[in-house]
Coordinates of C-alpha atoms and ligand atoms in Angstrom, one line a residue:
M1 CA 7.0 108.3 -45.4
D2 CA 4.6 107.0 -42.8
D3 CA 3.3 108.9 -39.8
K4 CA 2.1 105.7 -38.2
T5 CA 5.7 104.5 -37.9
V6 CA 6.4 107.7 -36.0
V7 CA 3.7 106.9 -33.5
V8 CA 4.8 103.3 -33.2
S9 CA 8.4 104.4 -32.4
L10 CA 7.2 106.9 -29.9
V11 CA 5.2 104.3 -28.0
H12 CA 8.1 101.9 -28.2
E13 CA 10.6 104.4 -26.9
A14 CA 8.3 105.4 -24.1
L15 CA 7.7 101.8 -23.1
T16 CA 11.4 100.9 -23.1
S17 CA 12.3 104.0 -21.1
K18 CA 9.9 102.7 -18.5
G19 CA 11.6 99.3 -18.6
I20 CA 8.8 97.5 -20.5
E21 CA 10.4 95.3 -23.2
S22 CA 7.5 92.9 -23.8
L23 CA 6.0 94.7 -26.8
S24 CA 7.9 94.7 -30.1
K25 CA 7.4 97.4 -32.7
E26 CA 5.4 95.0 -34.8
S27 CA 3.0 94.2 -32.0
I28 CA 2.6 97.9 -31.1
E29 CA 1.9 98.5 -34.8
K30 CA -0.9 95.9 -34.7
M31 CA -2.4 97.5 -31.5
I32 CA -2.6 101.0 -32.9
E33 CA -6.1 102.0 -33.9
V34 CA -7.5 104.7 -36.0
P35 CA -10.3 106.4 -34.0
K36 CA -13.7 106.5 -35.6
Q37 CA -14.2 110.2 -34.7
M38 CA -11.9 112.8 -35.8
A39 CA -12.1 114.6 -32.4
L40 CA -10.3 111.6 -30.9
G41 CA -7.2 112.2 -33.0
D42 CA -5.5 110.4 -35.9
Y43 CA -4.2 107.3 -34.0
A44 CA -4.9 105.8 -30.7
F45 CA -2.9 103.3 -28.5
P46 CA -4.9 101.2 -26.0
C47 CA -3.2 100.6 -22.7
F48 CA -5.3 97.7 -21.4
L49 CA -2.8 95.0 -22.3
L50 CA -0.1 96.6 -20.2
A51 CA -2.3 96.7 -17.0
K52 CA -1.3 93.3 -15.9
E53 CA 2.4 93.6 -16.4
L54 CA 2.5 97.1 -14.8
K55 CA -0.1 96.3 -12.1
K56 CA -1.6 99.7 -12.7
A57 CA -4.9 100.9 -14.1
P58 CA -4.8 101.4 -17.9
Q59 CA -6.0 105.0 -17.3
Q60 CA -3.0 105.7 -15.2
I61 CA -0.6 104.1 -17.7
A62 CA -2.0 106.3 -20.4
I63 CA -1.3 109.4 -18.3
D64 CA 2.2 108.2 -17.4
L65 CA 3.2 107.5 -21.0
Q66 CA 1.7 110.7 -22.4
S67 CA 4.2 113.0 -20.6
T68 CA 7.3 111.4 -22.1
M69 CA 6.4 111.6 -25.8
Q70 CA 7.3 114.3 -28.3
H71 CA 7.9 114.5 -32.1
P72 CA 7.5 117.3 -34.6
F73 CA 4.9 115.2 -36.5
I74 CA 2.7 115.1 -33.4
Q75 CA 0.8 118.2 -32.4
K76 CA -0.6 116.8 -29.2
I77 CA -1.2 113.6 -27.3
E78 CA -4.2 113.2 -25.0
A79 CA -4.8 110.5 -22.4
V80 CA -8.5 109.7 -22.7
G81 CA -9.5 106.9 -20.4
P82 CA -7.4 103.9 -21.2
Y83 CA -6.4 105.3 -24.6
L84 CA -3.6 107.5 -25.7
N85 CA -4.8 109.7 -28.6
F86 CA -2.3 111.1 -31.0
F87 CA -3.1 114.2 -33.1
L88 CA -0.8 114.7 -36.0
N89 CA 0.6 118.1 -36.8
R90 CA -1.0 118.4 -40.2
E91 CA 1.2 121.3 -41.4
V92 CA 4.4 119.5 -40.6
V93 CA 3.3 116.1 -41.9
G94 CA 1.9 117.8 -45.1
A95 CA 5.0 119.8 -45.8
E96 CA 7.2 116.7 -45.2
V97 CA 5.3 114.2 -47.4
V98 CA 4.8 116.6 -50.2
S99 CA 8.4 117.5 -50.4
E100 CA 9.5 113.9 -50.2
I101 CA 7.2 113.1 -53.1
I102 CA 8.4 115.9 -55.2
E103 CA 12.0 114.9 -54.5
K104 CA 11.6 111.2 -55.2
Q105 CA 9.1 111.5 -58.0
G106 CA 8.3 108.0 -59.4
D107 CA 10.5 106.4 -56.7
Y108 CA 8.1 107.5 -54.0
G109 CA 6.6 104.4 -52.3
T110 CA 9.4 102.1 -53.5
L111 CA 10.0 99.4 -51.0
A112 CA 13.3 97.7 -50.2
I113 CA 12.0 94.3 -49.2
G114 CA 13.2 92.3 -52.2
N115 CA 17.0 92.8 -52.5
G116 CA 16.7 92.2 -56.2
E117 CA 15.8 88.5 -55.9
N118 CA 13.9 86.9 -58.8
I119 CA 10.2 86.3 -58.9
P120 CA 9.1 84.4 -62.0
I121 CA 5.5 85.2 -62.9
D122 CA 3.8 82.7 -65.1
M123 CA 1.2 84.8 -66.8
S124 CA -1.0 85.0 -69.9
S125 CA 0.0 81.6 -71.3
P126 CA -2.5 81.1 -74.1
N127 CA -2.7 78.0 -76.1
I128 CA -1.3 77.9 -79.7
A129 CA -4.0 77.5 -82.3
K130 CA -6.7 78.3 -79.9
P131 CA -8.5 81.6 -79.2
F132 CA -7.0 84.0 -76.6
S133 CA -9.6 83.7 -73.9
M134 CA -11.0 86.2 -71.5
G135 CA -9.2 84.2 -68.8
H136 CA -5.9 84.8 -70.7
L137 CA -6.7 88.5 -70.8
R138 CA -7.2 88.6 -67.0
S139 CA -4.0 86.6 -66.5
T140 CA -2.1 89.0 -68.7
V141 CA -3.4 92.1 -67.0
I142 CA -3.2 90.8 -63.4
G143 CA 0.2 89.3 -64.0
N144 CA 1.6 92.5 -65.5
A145 CA 0.4 94.5 -62.5
L146 CA 1.8 92.0 -60.1
A147 CA 5.1 92.1 -61.9
N148 CA 5.2 95.9 -61.4
I149 CA 4.2 95.5 -57.7
M150 CA 7.0 93.0 -57.2
E151 CA 9.5 95.3 -58.9
K152 CA 8.2 98.3 -56.8
S153 CA 8.9 96.1 -53.7
G154 CA 12.5 95.6 -54.7
Y155 CA 12.3 92.2 -56.5
T156 CA 13.2 91.3 -60.1
P157 CA 10.1 90.0 -61.8
V158 CA 10.5 87.6 -64.7
K159 CA 7.4 87.6 -66.8
I160 CA 7.0 84.2 -68.4
N161 CA 4.5 83.3 -71.1
H162 CA 4.1 79.6 -70.5
L163 CA 2.6 79.0 -74.0
G164 CA 0.4 75.9 -74.4
D165 CA 2.4 74.7 -77.4
W166 CA 2.7 71.0 -76.7
G167 CA 0.5 68.1 -76.3
T168 CA -1.4 65.5 -78.3
Q169 CA -3.7 68.1 -79.8
F170 CA -0.8 69.1 -82.1
G171 CA -0.8 65.7 -83.6
K172 CA -4.5 66.1 -84.3
L173 CA -4.0 69.5 -85.8
I174 CA -1.2 68.3 -88.1
T175 CA -3.4 65.4 -89.3
A176 CA -6.4 67.8 -89.9
Y177 CA -4.2 70.3 -91.7
K178 CA -2.7 67.7 -94.0
L179 CA -6.2 66.4 -94.9
W180 CA -8.2 69.6 -95.2
G181 CA -5.9 72.6 -94.6
D182 CA -5.4 75.7 -96.8
E183 CA -2.2 77.7 -96.4
E184 CA -3.7 81.0 -97.4
K185 CA -6.6 80.7 -95.1
V186 CA -4.3 79.9 -92.2
K187 CA -2.2 82.9 -93.0
A188 CA -5.2 85.2 -93.2
Q189 CA -6.8 84.2 -90.0
P190 CA -4.6 81.7 -88.2
I191 CA -6.5 81.1 -85.0
Q192 CA -9.9 81.0 -86.5
E193 CA -8.8 78.6 -89.3
L194 CA -6.7 76.3 -87.0
L195 CA -9.6 76.1 -84.5
S196 CA -12.0 75.1 -87.2
L197 CA -9.6 72.4 -88.4
Y198 CA -9.4 71.1 -84.9
V199 CA -13.2 71.1 -84.5
R200 CA -13.6 69.3 -87.8
F201 CA -11.0 66.7 -86.7
H202 CA -13.2 65.9 -83.6
E203 CA -16.4 65.8 -85.6
E204 CA -15.0 63.4 -88.3
A205 CA -13.2 61.3 -85.8
E206 CA -16.5 60.2 -84.3
T207 CA -17.2 58.2 -87.4
K208 CA -13.6 57.6 -88.5
P209 CA -11.7 56.5 -85.4
E210 CA -8.5 55.9 -87.5
L211 CA -8.0 59.6 -87.4
E212 CA -7.2 59.4 -83.7
D213 CA -4.4 56.9 -84.5
Q214 CA -3.0 59.2 -87.1
G215 CA -3.1 62.1 -84.7
R216 CA -1.2 60.0 -82.1
E217 CA 1.3 59.1 -84.7
W218 CA 1.9 62.7 -85.7
F219 CA 2.4 63.7 -82.1
K220 CA 4.8 60.9 -81.6
K221 CA 6.7 62.1 -84.7
L222 CA 6.7 65.6 -83.2
E223 CA 8.1 64.3 -79.9
D224 CA 10.8 62.5 -81.8
G225 CA 11.8 65.6 -83.7
D226 CA 10.5 64.6 -87.1
E227 CA 11.3 67.4 -89.6
E228 CA 7.9 67.7 -91.2
A229 CA 6.0 67.5 -87.9
T230 CA 8.3 70.1 -86.5
Y231 CA 7.8 72.4 -89.5
Y232 CA 4.1 72.4 -89.1
W233 CA 4.2 72.8 -85.4
N234 CA 6.6 75.8 -85.7
W235 CA 4.4 77.4 -88.4
F236 CA 1.2 77.1 -86.3
K237 CA 3.1 78.6 -83.4
T238 CA 4.5 81.5 -85.4
E239 CA 1.1 82.4 -86.9
S240 CA -0.7 82.1 -83.6
L241 CA 1.9 84.3 -81.9
K242 CA 1.5 87.0 -84.5
E243 CA -2.1 87.3 -83.4
F244 CA -1.3 87.1 -79.7
N245 CA 1.3 89.8 -80.1
R246 CA -1.2 92.2 -81.5
I247 CA -3.1 91.9 -78.3
Y248 CA 0.0 92.3 -76.1
E249 CA 1.0 95.4 -78.1
L250 CA -2.4 96.9 -77.5
L251 CA -2.2 96.1 -73.8
G252 CA 1.4 97.4 -73.6
V253 CA 2.6 94.1 -72.0
S254 CA 5.9 92.4 -72.8
F255 CA 7.5 89.2 -71.6
D256 CA 10.9 88.2 -70.5
S257 CA 10.5 84.6 -71.6
Y258 CA 8.3 82.7 -74.0
H259 CA 9.4 79.3 -72.8
G260 CA 6.2 77.3 -73.2
E261 CA 5.3 73.7 -72.6
A262 CA 7.4 72.5 -75.6
F263 CA 10.5 73.9 -74.0
Y264 CA 10.3 71.2 -71.3
N265 CA 10.1 68.3 -73.8
D266 CA 13.7 67.3 -73.1
K267 CA 13.5 68.1 -69.4
M268 CA 10.8 65.6 -68.4
D269 CA 12.8 62.5 -68.4
A270 CA 14.9 63.8 -65.5
V271 CA 11.7 64.5 -63.6
I272 CA 10.4 61.0 -64.1
E273 CA 13.7 59.5 -63.2
E274 CA 13.8 61.5 -60.0
L275 CA 10.2 60.4 -59.2
E276 CA 11.3 56.8 -59.8
E277 CA 14.4 57.1 -57.7
K278 CA 12.4 58.5 -54.8
N279 CA 9.9 55.7 -55.2
L280 CA 7.0 58.0 -55.7
L281 CA 5.6 56.6 -59.0
T282 CA 2.9 54.0 -58.8
E283 CA 1.0 52.3 -61.6
S284 CA -2.7 52.8 -62.1
D285 CA -4.5 51.3 -65.2
G286 CA -1.2 51.2 -67.0
A287 CA -0.5 54.9 -66.3
M288 CA 2.1 56.3 -63.9
V289 CA 0.8 58.4 -61.1
V290 CA 1.9 60.0 -57.8
S291 CA -0.5 59.1 -55.1
L292 CA -1.8 62.0 -53.0
D293 CA -4.1 59.8 -50.9
E294 CA -2.6 61.2 -47.7
F295 CA -3.9 64.6 -48.6
D296 CA -7.3 63.2 -49.6
M297 CA -6.6 64.3 -53.2
A298 CA -6.8 62.6 -56.5
P299 CA -3.5 61.1 -57.7
S300 CA -1.4 63.2 -60.0
L301 CA -1.1 61.7 -63.5
I302 CA 2.5 61.8 -64.7
K303 CA 2.6 59.5 -67.8
K304 CA -0.3 58.1 -69.7
S305 CA -0.5 54.4 -70.6
D306 CA 0.8 55.1 -74.1
G307 CA 3.9 56.8 -72.6
A308 CA 2.7 60.3 -73.4
T309 CA 3.6 63.0 -70.8
L310 CA 1.0 65.5 -69.5
Y311 CA 0.4 69.1 -68.6
M312 CA 1.4 68.2 -65.1
T313 CA 4.7 66.6 -66.2
R314 CA 5.7 69.7 -68.0
D315 CA 4.7 71.9 -65.0
L316 CA 6.9 69.8 -62.8
A317 CA 9.8 70.2 -65.1
A318 CA 9.1 74.0 -65.5
A319 CA 8.9 74.5 -61.7
M320 CA 12.3 72.8 -61.2
Y321 CA 13.8 74.6 -64.2
R322 CA 12.7 78.0 -62.7
K323 CA 14.2 77.1 -59.4
R324 CA 17.5 76.2 -61.0
E325 CA 17.5 79.1 -63.5
Y326 CA 16.2 81.9 -61.3
D327 CA 16.8 80.7 -57.7
F328 CA 13.5 82.4 -57.0
A329 CA 12.3 84.0 -53.8
K330 CA 8.7 83.3 -54.9
S331 CA 7.3 81.8 -58.0
L332 CA 3.8 83.0 -59.1
Y333 CA 1.3 81.4 -61.4
V334 CA -1.5 83.7 -62.5
V335 CA -4.0 81.2 -63.7
G336 CA -7.8 81.0 -63.4
A337 CA -9.4 79.5 -60.3
E338 CA -10.6 76.5 -62.2
Q339 CA -7.0 75.2 -62.2
S340 CA -6.6 75.3 -58.4
L341 CA -6.5 71.6 -58.0
H342 CA -3.8 71.3 -60.6
F343 CA -1.6 73.7 -58.7
K344 CA -2.3 72.1 -55.3
Q345 CA -1.2 68.8 -56.8
L346 CA 1.9 70.3 -58.4
K347 CA 3.1 71.7 -55.1
L348 CA 2.3 68.5 -53.2
V349 CA 4.2 66.3 -55.7
L350 CA 7.2 68.7 -55.4
K351 CA 7.0 68.5 -51.7
K352 CA 6.9 64.7 -51.7
M353 CA 10.1 64.9 -53.8
G354 CA 11.7 66.8 -51.0
H355 CA 11.6 70.2 -52.7
D356 CA 10.6 72.4 -49.8
W357 CA 11.0 75.5 -51.9
A358 CA 7.6 74.5 -53.4
D359 CA 6.2 76.4 -50.4
N360 CA 7.3 79.6 -52.2
M361 CA 5.2 78.8 -55.2
H362 CA 1.9 80.6 -55.2
H363 CA -1.1 80.0 -57.4
I364 CA -2.8 83.4 -57.9
P365 CA -6.3 82.4 -59.0
F366 CA -8.9 84.8 -60.4
G367 CA -12.6 84.7 -61.3
M368 CA -14.4 85.0 -64.6
L369 CA -15.5 87.8 -66.9
L370 CA -19.2 87.7 -67.3
K371 CA -21.5 89.2 -69.9
D372 CA -25.1 89.6 -68.7
G373 CA -24.2 87.2 -65.9
K374 CA -22.9 84.5 -68.1
K375 CA -19.3 83.4 -68.6
M376 CA -17.8 85.2 -71.6
S377 CA -16.3 82.9 -74.0
T378 CA -14.1 83.4 -77.1
R379 CA -15.1 79.9 -78.3
K380 CA -17.6 78.7 -80.8
G381 CA -21.0 80.5 -81.0
K382 CA -20.2 83.2 -78.4
L383 CA -17.1 84.3 -80.2
V384 CA -16.1 87.6 -78.8
L385 CA -12.9 88.6 -80.4
L386 CA -10.7 90.1 -77.8
E387 CA -9.0 92.4 -80.3
E388 CA -12.4 93.7 -81.3
V389 CA -13.3 94.4 -77.8
L390 CA -10.2 96.4 -77.2
Q391 CA -10.7 98.2 -80.5
D392 CA -14.3 99.1 -79.5
A393 CA -13.0 100.5 -76.3
I394 CA -10.5 102.7 -78.1
D395 CA -13.1 103.9 -80.6
L396 CA -15.5 104.8 -77.9
A397 CA -12.8 106.7 -76.0
L398 CA -12.0 108.5 -79.2
K399 CA -15.6 109.6 -79.7
N400 CA -15.6 110.8 -76.1
I401 CA -12.5 112.8 -76.6
E402 CA -13.8 114.3 -79.9
S403 CA -16.9 115.6 -78.1
R404 CA -15.0 117.0 -75.1
N405 CA -11.8 118.2 -76.5
P406 CA -11.8 118.2 -80.4
D407 CA -8.5 120.1 -80.6
L408 CA -6.5 117.7 -78.5
E409 CA -3.1 116.8 -80.0
N410 CA -2.4 113.1 -80.7
K411 CA -6.0 112.2 -80.1
E412 CA -5.3 108.6 -81.3
D413 CA -2.6 107.9 -78.7
V414 CA -4.7 109.3 -75.9
A415 CA -7.7 107.3 -77.1
R416 CA -5.7 104.2 -77.0
M417 CA -4.4 104.9 -73.5
V418 CA -7.9 105.7 -72.3
G419 CA -9.7 102.8 -74.1
V420 CA -7.2 100.1 -73.1
G421 CA -6.7 101.6 -69.7
A422 CA -10.5 101.4 -69.1
V423 CA -10.5 97.7 -69.8
I424 CA -7.4 97.1 -67.6
F425 CA -8.7 99.2 -64.7
H426 CA -12.1 97.5 -64.8
D427 CA -10.4 94.2 -64.4
L428 CA -8.0 95.3 -61.6
K429 CA -10.3 97.4 -59.4
N430 CA -12.1 94.3 -58.0
F431 CA -10.5 91.7 -55.9
R432 CA -9.3 89.2 -58.4
L433 CA -11.3 86.3 -57.2
N434 CA -14.6 88.1 -57.9
D435 CA -16.3 87.5 -61.2
I436 CA -16.6 90.7 -63.2
E437 CA -19.4 91.9 -65.4
F438 CA -17.9 93.2 -68.6
S439 CA -19.6 96.4 -69.8
L440 CA -17.8 98.8 -72.1
D441 CA -20.2 101.6 -71.3
T442 CA -19.6 101.3 -67.5
M443 CA -15.8 101.1 -67.8
L444 CA -15.5 104.0 -70.1
T445 CA -17.5 106.6 -68.2
F446 CA -15.5 109.5 -66.8
E447 CA -17.4 109.5 -63.6
G448 CA -17.3 106.7 -61.1
E449 CA -14.6 104.2 -60.3
T450 CA -13.0 103.9 -63.7
G451 CA -9.7 104.2 -65.5
P452 CA -10.8 107.2 -67.5
Y453 CA -11.9 109.0 -64.3
L454 CA -8.4 108.6 -62.9
Q455 CA -6.7 109.7 -66.1
Y456 CA -9.0 112.6 -66.3
T457 CA -8.2 113.6 -62.8
Y458 CA -4.5 113.4 -63.5
A459 CA -4.9 115.5 -66.6
R460 CA -6.9 118.1 -64.6
A461 CA -4.1 118.3 -62.0
C462 CA -1.5 118.6 -64.8
S463 CA -3.4 121.5 -66.4
L464 CA -3.5 123.4 -63.0
L465 CA 0.3 123.1 -62.9
E466 CA 0.6 124.2 -66.4
K467 CA -1.6 127.2 -65.8
A468 CA 0.4 128.2 -62.8
S469 CA 3.8 127.7 -64.4
G470 CA 4.0 131.4 -65.2
Q471 CA 3.6 132.4 -61.5
T472 CA 6.5 132.9 -59.3
V473 CA 6.1 131.2 -56.0
S474 CA 8.3 132.6 -53.3
S475 CA 7.6 130.6 -50.2
I476 CA 5.8 127.5 -49.0
S477 CA 3.4 128.2 -46.3
P478 CA 2.3 124.9 -44.7
E479 CA -1.0 126.3 -43.3
A480 CA -2.4 125.2 -46.7
F481 CA -2.1 121.6 -45.4
G482 CA -4.3 122.3 -42.4
N483 CA -7.3 122.8 -44.6
E484 CA -9.7 119.9 -44.0
K485 CA -9.9 118.8 -47.7
A486 CA -6.1 119.2 -48.2
W487 CA -5.5 117.1 -45.2
A488 CA -7.7 114.3 -46.6
I489 CA -5.2 114.2 -49.5
V490 CA -2.1 114.5 -47.4
Y491 CA -3.3 111.6 -45.2
L492 CA -3.7 109.4 -48.3
L493 CA -0.4 110.4 -49.7
T494 CA 1.3 109.2 -46.5
K495 CA -0.4 105.8 -47.0
F496 CA 1.0 105.0 -50.5
E497 CA 3.9 102.8 -49.2
E498 CA 1.5 100.9 -46.9
V499 CA -0.8 100.2 -49.9
I500 CA 2.1 98.9 -52.0
Q501 CA 3.1 96.7 -49.1
A502 CA -0.5 95.3 -48.8
A503 CA -0.8 94.7 -52.6
F504 CA 2.5 92.9 -52.4
N505 CA 1.6 90.7 -49.4
E506 CA -1.8 89.8 -50.8
F507 CA -0.9 89.6 -54.5
D508 CA -3.7 92.1 -54.9
P509 CA -3.5 95.0 -57.4
S510 CA -7.0 96.1 -56.4
R511 CA -5.5 97.6 -53.2
I512 CA -3.7 100.1 -55.4
A513 CA -6.7 100.6 -57.7
K514 CA -9.0 101.5 -54.8
Y515 CA -6.4 103.7 -53.3
L516 CA -6.1 105.7 -56.5
I517 CA -9.9 106.2 -56.6
D518 CA -9.9 107.5 -53.0
L519 CA -7.0 109.8 -53.9
A520 CA -8.7 111.1 -57.0
Q521 CA -11.9 111.7 -55.1
A522 CA -10.1 113.6 -52.4
F523 CA -8.4 115.7 -54.9
N524 CA -11.6 116.5 -56.8
K525 CA -13.3 117.5 -53.6
Y526 CA -10.4 119.8 -52.9
Y527 CA -10.5 121.2 -56.4
G528 CA -14.2 121.9 -56.0
S529 CA -13.9 123.8 -52.8
V530 CA -10.5 125.6 -52.8
K531 CA -9.3 128.2 -55.2
I532 CA -6.1 126.4 -55.9
L533 CA -4.6 129.0 -58.3
E534 CA -5.5 132.1 -56.2
N535 CA -2.4 134.2 -55.8
D536 CA -2.1 134.3 -52.1
A537 CA 0.5 133.3 -49.5
Q538 CA -0.5 129.6 -49.7
L539 CA -0.3 129.3 -53.5
G540 CA 3.1 127.6 -53.4
A541 CA 2.0 124.9 -50.9
R542 CA -1.2 124.2 -52.8
L543 CA 0.8 123.8 -56.1
Q544 CA 3.2 121.4 -54.3
L545 CA 0.2 119.4 -53.1
V546 CA -1.1 119.2 -56.7
E547 CA 2.2 118.2 -58.0
A548 CA 2.5 115.5 -55.4
I549 CA -0.9 114.2 -56.4
T550 CA 0.2 114.0 -60.1
V551 CA 3.3 112.0 -59.1
V552 CA 1.4 109.5 -57.1
I553 CA -1.5 109.0 -59.5
K554 CA 0.8 108.6 -62.4
E555 CA 3.0 106.1 -60.6
G556 CA -0.1 104.2 -59.3
L557 CA -1.4 104.0 -62.9
R558 CA 1.9 102.9 -64.2
I559 CA 2.0 100.0 -61.7
L560 CA -1.4 98.9 -62.8
G561 CA -0.4 99.1 -66.4
L562 CA -2.2 102.3 -67.5
G563 CA -0.8 105.3 -69.2
A564 CA -1.4 108.8 -67.9
P565 CA -2.0 111.4 -70.6
Q566 CA -1.2 115.0 -69.6
K567 CA -4.1 116.2 -71.5
M568 CA -7.4 114.6 -72.5
Ligands
LIG1 N1 -2.1 77.2 -71.2 C1 -2.9 77.0 -70.0 C2 -4.4 77.4 -70.3 O1 -4.7 78.1 -71.2 C3 -2.4 77.9 -68.9 C4 -1.0 77.6 -68.5 C5 -0.8 78.2 -67.1 N2 0.6 78.0 -66.6 C6 1.0 76.8 -66.2 N3 2.3 76.8 -65.8 N4 0.3 75.8 -66.1 O2 -5.2 76.9 -69.6

C-alpha cells in the first residue's frame, strides 16, 4: 500500500472536478514534495504551476482545492501559502499497512509490472580452468539479487551462467596438459593445477614458438569435434565446475542455464552469414570486422585472420539465441565495468543488423573489490581463494555466536547464514559502480550497516513475538501507531513497494539494502524506548507492528540473497 498514491488521487480528483485536465497522475506524483519539517505535514502539493491556467494566485488555488478533499488516510489538509499540506492519519495508515503485511506475508511489496515475461540474466560466468575472481563473485551476488528483484516485479528471471568455456586458450591448455600434465594433480586441485599448466605454456612458448602452433592445432581439432580434444575439454570443464559449484552452494545461488560460450559454437555461422548478407562485414588486416566509425568507436572484431571466432562472435550468437528462446522483455548482463566497451559494441552491431530489440539489452556494470585500496585478485601472487574467504567469514560468525549464545541450536547453519550473508550484504549495500573495500571485520560486526545487524534485528523481533505468544490479545488499538517512533516504522513499511520499484528501474539492489538498514534502525529505536510487551490496551497493535517488521525484513533479506535465522 502506498499513502502517496492516495494523495495523488485526491489532488487529481480535486483538479478534474474543477475542470482542470492538464495534469496527469504521473505529473502530479512528480510534483508532490515531502516537507522538510514535520510541522508542515507528510506531503505537500505546490500550486504555482496552476496559476497561469487558472488565472488565480497560487494561494487562492490552494484554498479552493483544500475544501474538496477527503480520505480516511488523511487527517487534515492545510493551505499554507501556495502549498497544500497533507497530514496523514497515522492511526488509520498504521492499522491499514500492518494488517496488509500480515495478510500478504512474503507477497507484500510484490509488483505486477512484468506479466511473467522473461528476463535472462547473464551472471557469474567464470572461465573454465581459471580462478573464480572477485569480479565473478560480485556478478554472482548482484545477478542473484537482480533476479529476485525482477521476479518480485512480476517477471520470470532466467539465470544464465555464460561460462567461459571456449576459445584458443583451450588448445593451449590441451597442449600443456599433454606435455606436462598429471591427472592426479588436476583432480586434487583442478583450477590451481590447470592455471599453472597454462602459465607454464606461456613461459615456455617464449623460447619455443612451435608450442603456439600446437595450441592452435588443438583448438582447431576441438572446433572440429575431434574426440580426444573434446575429451580433455570436457574433463577440464567438469573438474572446474566442481570447484565453482562449491562456491555457488555456499552462496546459495543456482542457475537456470549453464550454456556457456561453447554452446554457441554451431550458432556463429548463421550470425556471420547474416552480417555478410546485410553487407556489414569489412576486411581489416585479413580479419573480418564490423565498422563502428559512425559512433566514433573501434570496429568490432568478428573473425580473426586465421578464421577463428571471438568472444564477440559468441556474444552476438548468444544475444540472438536468447531473443529467440526467451522472447525477452529485457536482457541483462551483470559484468564488470571494464567490459563496457564490449557491450556497447555488441548492442551497436545488433542494431546495425536491424535488431532493434537490442535496446532492451542492458549491461549492468560494477566496480572492483579492493583490499587496502588495491584491486583484489585471485591470480598469481595475490591469490585469495574465494572459498577460503567465505569459510573465514563463516568461522568468524561461529566464534561470535559461541560467545553470545553458546546454547543456540544448529549453530553451524546459523553461522553459515550470517557469515555468507555478511559478505553478500557488504557487496550489495553500496551502489554497484562503487569500488568496495573488502574487510571481514567490518562486514561481520553486529553494529553498523551490516548483514549480521539486520539478521540480529530480525531475530530480536522474532524473539519478542515468541515471548508474547502466550498472551491473549483481544483488540487492536491503533493509537499505538501514533507514537512517534512507531510512526517512523509505519512510514517506512508503506514505502516497501516504492523501494522495490526503484531497485527494479535502476537495477540497483542497494536501494533495498539501505531501506532495510533504515527499517532496522527505526525498529531498534522503537525497541529501546517503548515497552513493547507491556500488557496494556495497545499490546496487540504493537505486536502486529513487530510482526509486520519481521515479514518485511525477512522478505528484503531474501531478495538480496540472505537467510534470516529466527534465533542467533
Ligand atoms: N567469462 C567472462 C569473464 O570472465 C564474462 C562473461 C560475461 N558474459 C558475457 N555474455 N560476455 O570475463
